[in-house]
């Protein structure tokens, strides 16, 4: 089991981050925050998949004002993402945001930071010091020869000192770069130098496949070393993928489990049904269930049930047919076109009688 590094506990609304608590899953909306209806709809979708904190981009006063309505219509704490304008951070917190993500390097200097901290204290909000490789102070770029891990870490620690001097400690830190190795080095370094919780993520990773690979490698290595109090997978893809991939990373490392675990064979010449299509449909149908069962989707009866013996329930394809099995034992044989429907019916029965996984061989 992976031992997480103990950090200082902070809170974003009612969500505790840090300490020995497992990493919290965050995401960010891809809607125009001023469109309250679309933003709330997207947040509800992400909540249903297990998103625990949501961040929205705040570009102007209309967006900060929209937070008033959005935060009342959702069930998880909202963080406002602000660049350049400290007034937007202040207005967002007053409108119901439970935290702000700022890049202290572009928020207007010490005076602006002081104003933000005062309001964060008054409204019981959290702050994320979000250092990006693209916005490090000029002196540090000169000192280290560029946006390297050392300059990111020194930049973040400088702002840690500023917040501590302002007697504010309800904050976390992120150091993001699109370079996976730089991100790992930066987080490893800062985790030895501070006890404040770390929000980890790889930024600008790309579309679904490269983004998932970069995030899995980068976040996986950090989590394996006990680093990471909240995680966000950034993907140029459909919003729900970020949350799904985040939980799959945590599941693979046995840190957190959410929803059914779906195993599927890669298919081969023995497969005589559309297994890829079927596996995708099973995944989509079960994605909103928070049920700790293992589900198998296998291409053939020759090896499928045996290979997936530890699955609670599964499907194995045949010629225009398929079987449904429980714990590796045959339950029933159905036509290919009825397979998904019958399978989902059996899943419902497993949900209603979770202890009954004995299997039947009477058909
Ligand atoms: Fe091939 Fe069957 Fe194995 Fe799938 S379960 S990879 S179809 S042998």
Short mmCIF file of C-alpha atoms and ligand atoms in Angstrom, two decimals:
data_model
loop_
_atom_site.label_atom_id
_atom_site.label_comp_id
_atom_site.label_asym_id
_atom_site.label_seq_id
_atom_site.Cartn_x
_atom_site.Cartn_y
_atom_site.Cartn_z
CA UNK A 1 0.00 0.00 0.00
CA UNK A 2 1.25 3.47 -0.86
CA UNK A 3 1.98 5.68 2.14
CA UNK A 4 0.90 9.23 1.49
CA UNK A 5 3.11 11.99 2.77
CA UNK A 6 1.41 13.76 5.67
CA UNK A 7 0.72 17.39 4.87
CA UNK A 8 -1.09 20.21 6.60
CA UNK A 9 -4.89 19.94 6.48
CA UNK A 10 -6.77 22.74 4.79
CA UNK A 11 -10.39 23.02 3.68
CA UNK A 12 -12.24 24.15 0.58
CA UNK A 13 -15.81 24.53 1.77
CA UNK A 14 -16.63 21.23 3.46
CA UNK A 15 -13.93 19.25 1.64
CA UNK A 16 -10.79 18.53 3.69
CA UNK A 17 -7.55 18.47 1.72
CA UNK A 18 -4.22 17.23 3.00
CA UNK A 19 -3.27 15.50 6.22
CA UNK A 20 -3.37 11.77 5.65
CA UNK A 21 -6.57 12.03 3.62
CA UNK A 22 -6.51 10.40 0.17
CA UNK A 23 -6.28 12.75 -2.83
CA UNK A 24 -9.40 14.72 -3.68
CA UNK A 25 -10.55 14.66 -7.33
CA UNK A 26 -11.07 18.02 -9.00
CA UNK A 27 -12.03 19.14 -12.46
CA UNK A 28 -12.66 22.35 -14.33
CA UNK A 29 -15.68 23.30 -16.40
CA UNK A 30 -15.28 23.91 -20.11
CA UNK A 31 -18.36 26.14 -20.42
CA UNK A 32 -18.57 29.93 -20.45
CA UNK A 33 -19.07 30.60 -16.73
CA UNK A 34 -21.49 33.42 -17.59
CA UNK A 35 -23.81 30.77 -19.02
CA UNK A 36 -25.19 29.64 -15.68
CA UNK A 37 -27.47 26.93 -17.04
CA UNK A 38 -24.78 25.21 -19.14
CA UNK A 39 -22.20 25.48 -16.36
CA UNK A 40 -24.51 24.03 -13.70
CA UNK A 41 -25.48 21.19 -16.07
CA UNK A 42 -21.86 20.31 -16.66
CA UNK A 43 -21.04 20.44 -12.94
CA UNK A 44 -23.97 18.13 -12.15
CA UNK A 45 -22.64 15.65 -14.71
CA UNK A 46 -19.17 15.77 -13.12
CA UNK A 47 -20.59 15.49 -9.59
CA UNK A 48 -22.40 12.30 -10.61
CA UNK A 49 -19.04 10.83 -11.67
CA UNK A 50 -17.43 11.67 -8.35
CA UNK A 51 -15.89 15.12 -8.92
CA UNK A 52 -15.39 16.61 -5.46
CA UNK A 53 -14.31 20.18 -6.19
CA UNK A 54 -15.04 22.17 -9.34
CA UNK A 55 -13.11 25.10 -10.77
CA UNK A 56 -14.56 27.66 -13.14
CA UNK A 57 -12.79 30.32 -15.19
CA UNK A 58 -13.66 33.88 -14.18
CA UNK A 59 -12.84 36.30 -16.95
CA UNK A 60 -14.97 39.29 -16.02
CA UNK A 61 -17.46 40.67 -13.58
CA UNK A 62 -20.40 38.90 -15.24
CA UNK A 63 -18.63 35.59 -14.62
CA UNK A 64 -17.91 36.39 -10.95
CA UNK A 65 -21.54 37.44 -10.54
CA UNK A 66 -22.70 34.15 -12.15
CA UNK A 67 -20.96 32.28 -9.30
CA UNK A 68 -23.72 33.49 -6.98
CA UNK A 69 -26.29 31.39 -8.86
CA UNK A 70 -23.98 28.51 -9.82
CA UNK A 71 -22.72 27.85 -6.28
CA UNK A 72 -26.30 27.65 -4.97
CA UNK A 73 -27.31 25.10 -7.64
CA UNK A 74 -24.44 22.63 -7.12
CA UNK A 75 -23.43 20.26 -4.32
CA UNK A 76 -19.63 20.55 -4.31
CA UNK A 77 -17.36 23.51 -3.48
CA UNK A 78 -16.52 25.85 -6.33
CA UNK A 79 -13.12 27.44 -6.94
CA UNK A 80 -12.77 30.56 -9.08
CA UNK A 81 -9.82 30.61 -11.46
CA UNK A 82 -8.47 34.14 -11.78
CA UNK A 83 -5.70 35.77 -13.74
CA UNK A 84 -4.59 39.42 -13.65
CA UNK A 85 -7.56 41.06 -11.88
CA UNK A 86 -7.63 40.83 -8.06
CA UNK A 87 -11.12 42.37 -7.94
CA UNK A 88 -12.50 39.28 -9.70
CA UNK A 89 -11.01 37.05 -6.99
CA UNK A 90 -12.57 39.21 -4.31
CA UNK A 91 -15.98 39.35 -6.00
CA UNK A 92 -15.96 35.60 -6.66
CA UNK A 93 -15.36 34.80 -2.99
CA UNK A 94 -18.10 37.19 -1.94
CA UNK A 95 -20.42 35.52 -4.48
CA UNK A 96 -19.97 32.05 -3.00
CA UNK A 97 -16.70 30.59 -4.33
CA UNK A 98 -15.04 28.54 -1.59
CA UNK A 99 -11.61 29.14 -2.99
CA UNK A 100 -9.63 31.01 -5.60
CA UNK A 101 -6.84 29.78 -7.79
CA UNK A 102 -4.46 32.63 -8.47
CA UNK A 103 -1.06 32.86 -10.03
CA UNK A 104 0.58 35.29 -7.59
CA UNK A 105 3.02 36.29 -10.32
CA UNK A 106 0.30 37.92 -12.41
CA UNK A 107 -2.26 39.12 -9.89
CA UNK A 108 -0.88 42.61 -9.36
CA UNK A 109 1.75 42.48 -6.62
CA UNK A 110 1.71 42.48 -2.83
CA UNK A 111 -1.05 45.05 -2.39
CA UNK A 112 -3.44 42.96 -4.45
CA UNK A 113 -2.47 39.77 -2.67
CA UNK A 114 -3.17 41.43 0.68
CA UNK A 115 -6.66 42.42 -0.47
CA UNK A 116 -7.38 38.86 -1.65
CA UNK A 117 -6.12 37.35 1.60
CA UNK A 118 -8.28 39.69 3.70
CA UNK A 119 -11.41 38.57 1.88
CA UNK A 120 -10.36 34.90 1.94
CA UNK A 121 -10.09 35.15 5.72
CA UNK A 122 -13.43 36.93 6.07
CA UNK A 123 -15.26 34.49 3.77
CA UNK A 124 -13.42 31.37 5.05
CA UNK A 125 -12.05 30.59 1.59
CA UNK A 126 -8.98 28.73 0.44
CA UNK A 127 -6.33 29.98 -1.98
CA UNK A 128 -4.32 27.93 -4.44
CA UNK A 129 -0.93 29.33 -5.30
CA UNK A 130 -0.82 28.16 -8.88
CA UNK A 131 2.64 28.59 -10.38
CA UNK A 132 2.88 27.80 -14.09
CA UNK A 133 6.14 27.38 -15.96
CA UNK A 134 4.97 30.15 -18.31
CA UNK A 135 4.62 32.87 -15.68
CA UNK A 136 7.65 32.77 -13.41
CA UNK A 137 9.20 36.04 -12.23
CA UNK A 138 11.92 37.44 -14.52
CA UNK A 139 14.61 37.41 -11.81
CA UNK A 140 14.08 33.68 -11.21
CA UNK A 141 14.13 32.90 -14.90
CA UNK A 142 17.46 34.72 -15.10
CA UNK A 143 18.84 33.06 -11.97
CA UNK A 144 18.01 29.50 -13.11
CA UNK A 145 18.23 30.00 -16.86
CA UNK A 146 14.55 29.41 -17.62
CA UNK A 147 11.28 27.93 -16.35
CA UNK A 148 12.97 24.92 -14.80
CA UNK A 149 11.77 23.01 -11.70
CA UNK A 150 14.06 25.04 -9.39
CA UNK A 151 12.63 28.36 -10.56
CA UNK A 152 9.05 27.09 -10.17
CA UNK A 153 9.76 25.87 -6.65
CA UNK A 154 11.49 29.09 -5.58
CA UNK A 155 8.66 31.15 -7.04
CA UNK A 156 6.04 29.14 -5.11
CA UNK A 157 8.00 29.24 -1.85
CA UNK A 158 8.32 33.01 -2.15
CA UNK A 159 4.53 33.29 -2.23
CA UNK A 160 4.17 30.80 0.63
CA UNK A 161 6.24 33.19 2.73
CA UNK A 162 4.07 36.14 1.68
CA UNK A 163 0.87 34.34 2.70
CA UNK A 164 2.36 33.17 6.00
CA UNK A 165 3.49 36.73 6.73
CA UNK A 166 -0.13 37.77 6.18
CA UNK A 167 -1.09 35.14 8.75
CA UNK A 168 -2.96 33.05 6.19
CA UNK A 169 -2.42 29.29 5.96
CA UNK A 170 -5.56 27.87 4.29
CA UNK A 171 -3.78 27.36 0.98
CA UNK A 172 -2.37 24.72 -1.30
CA UNK A 173 0.26 24.86 -4.00
CA UNK A 174 0.50 23.73 -7.60
CA UNK A 175 3.50 23.78 -9.92
CA UNK A 176 2.38 23.01 -13.40
CA UNK A 177 4.32 22.40 -16.55
CA UNK A 178 3.38 20.55 -19.71
CA UNK A 179 6.70 18.72 -19.41
CA UNK A 180 6.10 15.58 -17.39
CA UNK A 181 9.65 15.18 -16.09
CA UNK A 182 9.90 18.84 -15.03
CA UNK A 183 6.58 18.57 -13.22
CA UNK A 184 7.69 15.46 -11.34
CA UNK A 185 11.00 17.06 -10.35
CA UNK A 186 9.32 20.28 -9.20
CA UNK A 187 6.75 18.51 -7.02
CA UNK A 188 9.33 16.14 -5.56
CA UNK A 189 11.51 19.07 -4.61
CA UNK A 190 8.79 21.20 -3.07
CA UNK A 191 7.30 18.28 -1.16
CA UNK A 192 10.57 18.12 0.83
CA UNK A 193 10.50 21.86 1.49
CA UNK A 194 6.92 22.52 2.59
CA UNK A 195 4.11 20.84 4.48
CA UNK A 196 1.33 22.65 2.65
CA UNK A 197 -0.90 20.39 0.56
CA UNK A 198 -0.07 19.98 -3.10
CA UNK A 199 -2.52 20.07 -5.97
CA UNK A 200 -0.96 17.92 -8.69
CA UNK A 201 -1.59 17.83 -12.40
CA UNK A 202 0.16 17.96 -15.73
CA UNK A 203 -1.03 20.93 -17.75
CA UNK A 204 -1.77 21.23 -21.47
CA UNK A 205 -1.39 17.50 -22.01
CA UNK A 206 -3.32 17.29 -25.26
CA UNK A 207 -6.22 15.19 -26.45
CA UNK A 208 -7.64 12.10 -24.80
CA UNK A 209 -4.96 9.49 -25.52
CA UNK A 210 -1.73 11.53 -25.14
CA UNK A 211 -3.29 13.49 -22.28
CA UNK A 212 -4.28 10.35 -20.42
CA UNK A 213 -0.84 8.83 -20.92
CA UNK A 214 1.04 11.95 -19.75
CA UNK A 215 -1.26 12.40 -16.76
CA UNK A 216 -1.09 8.74 -15.81
CA UNK A 217 2.70 8.67 -15.97
CA UNK A 218 3.22 12.03 -14.23
CA UNK A 219 0.54 11.74 -11.57
CA UNK A 220 1.17 8.02 -11.16
CA UNK A 221 4.84 8.53 -10.30
CA UNK A 222 4.03 11.36 -7.86
CA UNK A 223 1.20 9.47 -6.17
CA UNK A 224 3.40 6.38 -5.94
CA UNK A 225 5.85 8.52 -3.94
CA UNK A 226 3.09 9.69 -1.61
CA UNK A 227 2.84 13.15 -3.19
CA UNK A 228 -0.51 14.73 -4.07
CA UNK A 229 -3.40 15.96 -1.94
CA UNK A 230 -5.74 16.88 -4.78
CA UNK A 231 -5.52 15.86 -8.41
CA UNK A 232 -6.78 17.19 -11.68
CA UNK A 233 -6.35 15.45 -15.01
CA UNK A 234 -6.32 18.15 -17.71
CA UNK A 235 -7.55 16.89 -21.06
CA UNK A 236 -8.53 18.50 -24.35
CA UNK A 237 -11.55 16.22 -24.45
CA UNK A 238 -15.09 15.80 -23.16
CA UNK A 239 -15.31 17.12 -19.57
CA UNK A 240 -16.32 13.80 -17.99
CA UNK A 241 -13.11 12.11 -19.20
CA UNK A 242 -11.04 14.16 -16.72
CA UNK A 243 -12.88 12.73 -13.72
CA UNK A 244 -13.04 9.19 -15.10
CA UNK A 245 -9.30 9.14 -15.85
CA UNK A 246 -8.47 10.61 -12.42
CA UNK A 247 -10.31 7.79 -10.69
CA UNK A 248 -8.74 5.17 -12.95
CA UNK A 249 -5.28 6.44 -11.97
CA UNK A 250 -6.22 6.27 -8.29
CA UNK A 251 -7.75 2.81 -8.76
CA UNK A 252 -4.69 1.46 -10.57
CA UNK A 253 -2.54 2.50 -7.61
CA UNK A 254 -5.11 1.14 -5.13
CA UNK A 255 -5.41 4.56 -3.52
CA UNK A 256 -9.15 5.09 -4.10
CA UNK A 257 -11.87 3.11 -5.81
CA UNK A 258 -15.03 4.50 -7.31
CA UNK A 259 -17.61 2.74 -9.44
CA UNK A 260 -17.40 -0.67 -11.08
CA UNK A 261 -14.03 -1.85 -12.34
CA UNK A 262 -14.45 -2.95 -15.93
CA UNK A 263 -11.96 -5.40 -17.35
CA UNK A 264 -12.13 -6.25 -21.03
CA UNK A 265 -10.04 -8.54 -23.19
CA UNK A 266 -8.19 -6.99 -26.14
CA UNK A 267 -10.10 -9.34 -28.53
CA UNK A 268 -8.40 -11.60 -31.05
CA UNK A 269 -9.31 -13.87 -33.95
CA UNK A 270 -11.51 -15.99 -31.67
CA UNK A 271 -13.93 -13.11 -31.04
CA UNK A 272 -17.14 -13.29 -33.10
CA UNK A 273 -19.10 -10.33 -31.72
CA UNK A 274 -18.56 -6.55 -31.72
CA UNK A 275 -16.73 -6.65 -28.40
CA UNK A 276 -15.21 -3.16 -28.57
CA UNK A 277 -18.65 -1.62 -29.15
CA UNK A 278 -20.13 -3.76 -26.39
CA UNK A 279 -17.39 -2.86 -23.89
CA UNK A 280 -17.87 0.84 -24.63
CA UNK A 281 -21.63 0.55 -24.10
CA UNK A 282 -21.16 -1.36 -20.83
CA UNK A 283 -18.70 1.28 -19.65
CA UNK A 284 -21.05 4.14 -20.57
CA UNK A 285 -24.03 2.41 -18.93
CA UNK A 286 -22.18 1.80 -15.65
CA UNK A 287 -20.14 4.99 -15.42
CA UNK A 288 -22.55 6.75 -13.07
CA UNK A 289 -22.87 3.79 -10.67
CA UNK A 290 -20.80 4.01 -7.52
CA UNK A 291 -20.78 0.27 -7.00
CA UNK A 292 -17.60 -1.60 -5.98
CA UNK A 293 -17.94 -4.60 -8.29
CA UNK A 294 -15.68 -6.03 -10.94
CA UNK A 295 -17.25 -6.47 -14.37
CA UNK A 296 -15.68 -8.43 -17.24
CA UNK A 297 -16.37 -8.08 -20.95
CA UNK A 298 -14.63 -10.94 -22.75
CA UNK A 299 -14.52 -11.89 -26.39
CA UNK A 300 -15.03 -15.63 -26.31
CA UNK A 301 -16.27 -18.52 -24.24
CA UNK A 302 -13.02 -20.45 -24.74
CA UNK A 303 -10.97 -18.31 -22.41
CA UNK A 304 -13.23 -15.44 -21.29
CA UNK A 305 -14.98 -16.71 -18.15
CA UNK A 306 -11.89 -18.54 -16.96
CA UNK A 307 -9.61 -15.54 -17.45
CA UNK A 308 -12.12 -13.32 -15.68
CA UNK A 309 -12.92 -15.73 -12.85
CA UNK A 310 -12.41 -13.06 -10.20
CA UNK A 311 -15.00 -10.76 -11.84
CA UNK A 312 -18.31 -10.53 -10.01
CA UNK A 313 -20.18 -10.65 -13.28
CA UNK A 314 -19.24 -10.75 -16.94
CA UNK A 315 -20.07 -11.34 -20.56
CA UNK A 316 -18.31 -13.67 -22.97
CA UNK A 317 -19.05 -13.56 -26.68
CA UNK A 318 -19.93 -16.52 -28.91
CA UNK A 319 -21.12 -16.78 -32.56
CA UNK A 320 -23.98 -14.25 -32.67
CA UNK A 321 -24.60 -15.02 -29.01
CA UNK A 322 -23.00 -14.46 -25.68
CA UNK A 323 -23.04 -15.86 -22.20
CA UNK A 324 -23.40 -14.01 -18.96
CA UNK A 325 -21.32 -15.42 -16.14
CA UNK A 326 -20.81 -14.82 -12.44
CA UNK A 327 -17.49 -15.58 -10.80
CA UNK A 328 -16.44 -17.56 -13.87
CA UNK A 329 -19.58 -19.77 -13.91
CA UNK A 330 -22.24 -19.78 -16.62
CA UNK A 331 -25.44 -17.95 -15.73
CA UNK A 332 -27.29 -17.74 -19.05
CA UNK A 333 -26.88 -17.71 -22.82
CA UNK A 334 -28.48 -14.89 -24.83
CA UNK A 335 -28.59 -13.58 -28.40
CA UNK A 336 -25.98 -10.92 -29.24
CA UNK A 337 -28.65 -8.24 -29.72
CA UNK A 338 -30.06 -8.90 -26.22
CA UNK A 339 -26.69 -9.19 -24.49
CA UNK A 340 -26.36 -5.65 -23.18
CA UNK A 341 -29.96 -5.44 -21.97
CA UNK A 342 -29.80 -8.80 -20.17
CA UNK A 343 -26.41 -8.00 -18.73
CA UNK A 344 -27.60 -4.70 -17.26
CA UNK A 345 -30.57 -6.57 -15.77
CA UNK A 346 -28.14 -8.95 -14.04
CA UNK A 347 -26.05 -6.01 -12.79
CA UNK A 348 -29.20 -4.60 -11.18
CA UNK A 349 -29.74 -7.95 -9.50
CA UNK A 350 -26.13 -7.94 -8.22
CA UNK A 351 -26.73 -4.43 -6.85
CA UNK A 352 -29.86 -5.58 -5.07
CA UNK A 353 -28.27 -8.81 -3.75
CA UNK A 354 -24.53 -8.06 -3.56
CA UNK A 355 -23.80 -11.16 -1.46
CA UNK A 356 -25.28 -13.54 -4.07
CA UNK A 357 -22.35 -14.15 -6.37
CA UNK A 358 -22.60 -17.95 -6.37
CA UNK A 359 -23.52 -18.26 -10.05
CA UNK A 360 -25.94 -20.69 -11.65
CA UNK A 361 -25.26 -23.38 -14.23
CA UNK A 362 -28.82 -24.41 -14.96
CA UNK A 363 -29.09 -23.07 -18.52
FE1 LIG B 1 -9.23 -13.70 -27.64
FE2 LIG B 1 -11.10 -14.87 -26.17
FE3 LIG B 1 -8.85 -13.98 -24.98
FE4 LIG B 1 -10.64 -12.24 -25.86
S1 LIG B 1 -10.94 -13.76 -24.22
S2 LIG B 1 -8.42 -12.15 -26.21
S3 LIG B 1 -11.41 -13.26 -27.69
S4 LIG B 1 -9.01 -15.62 -26.49
#
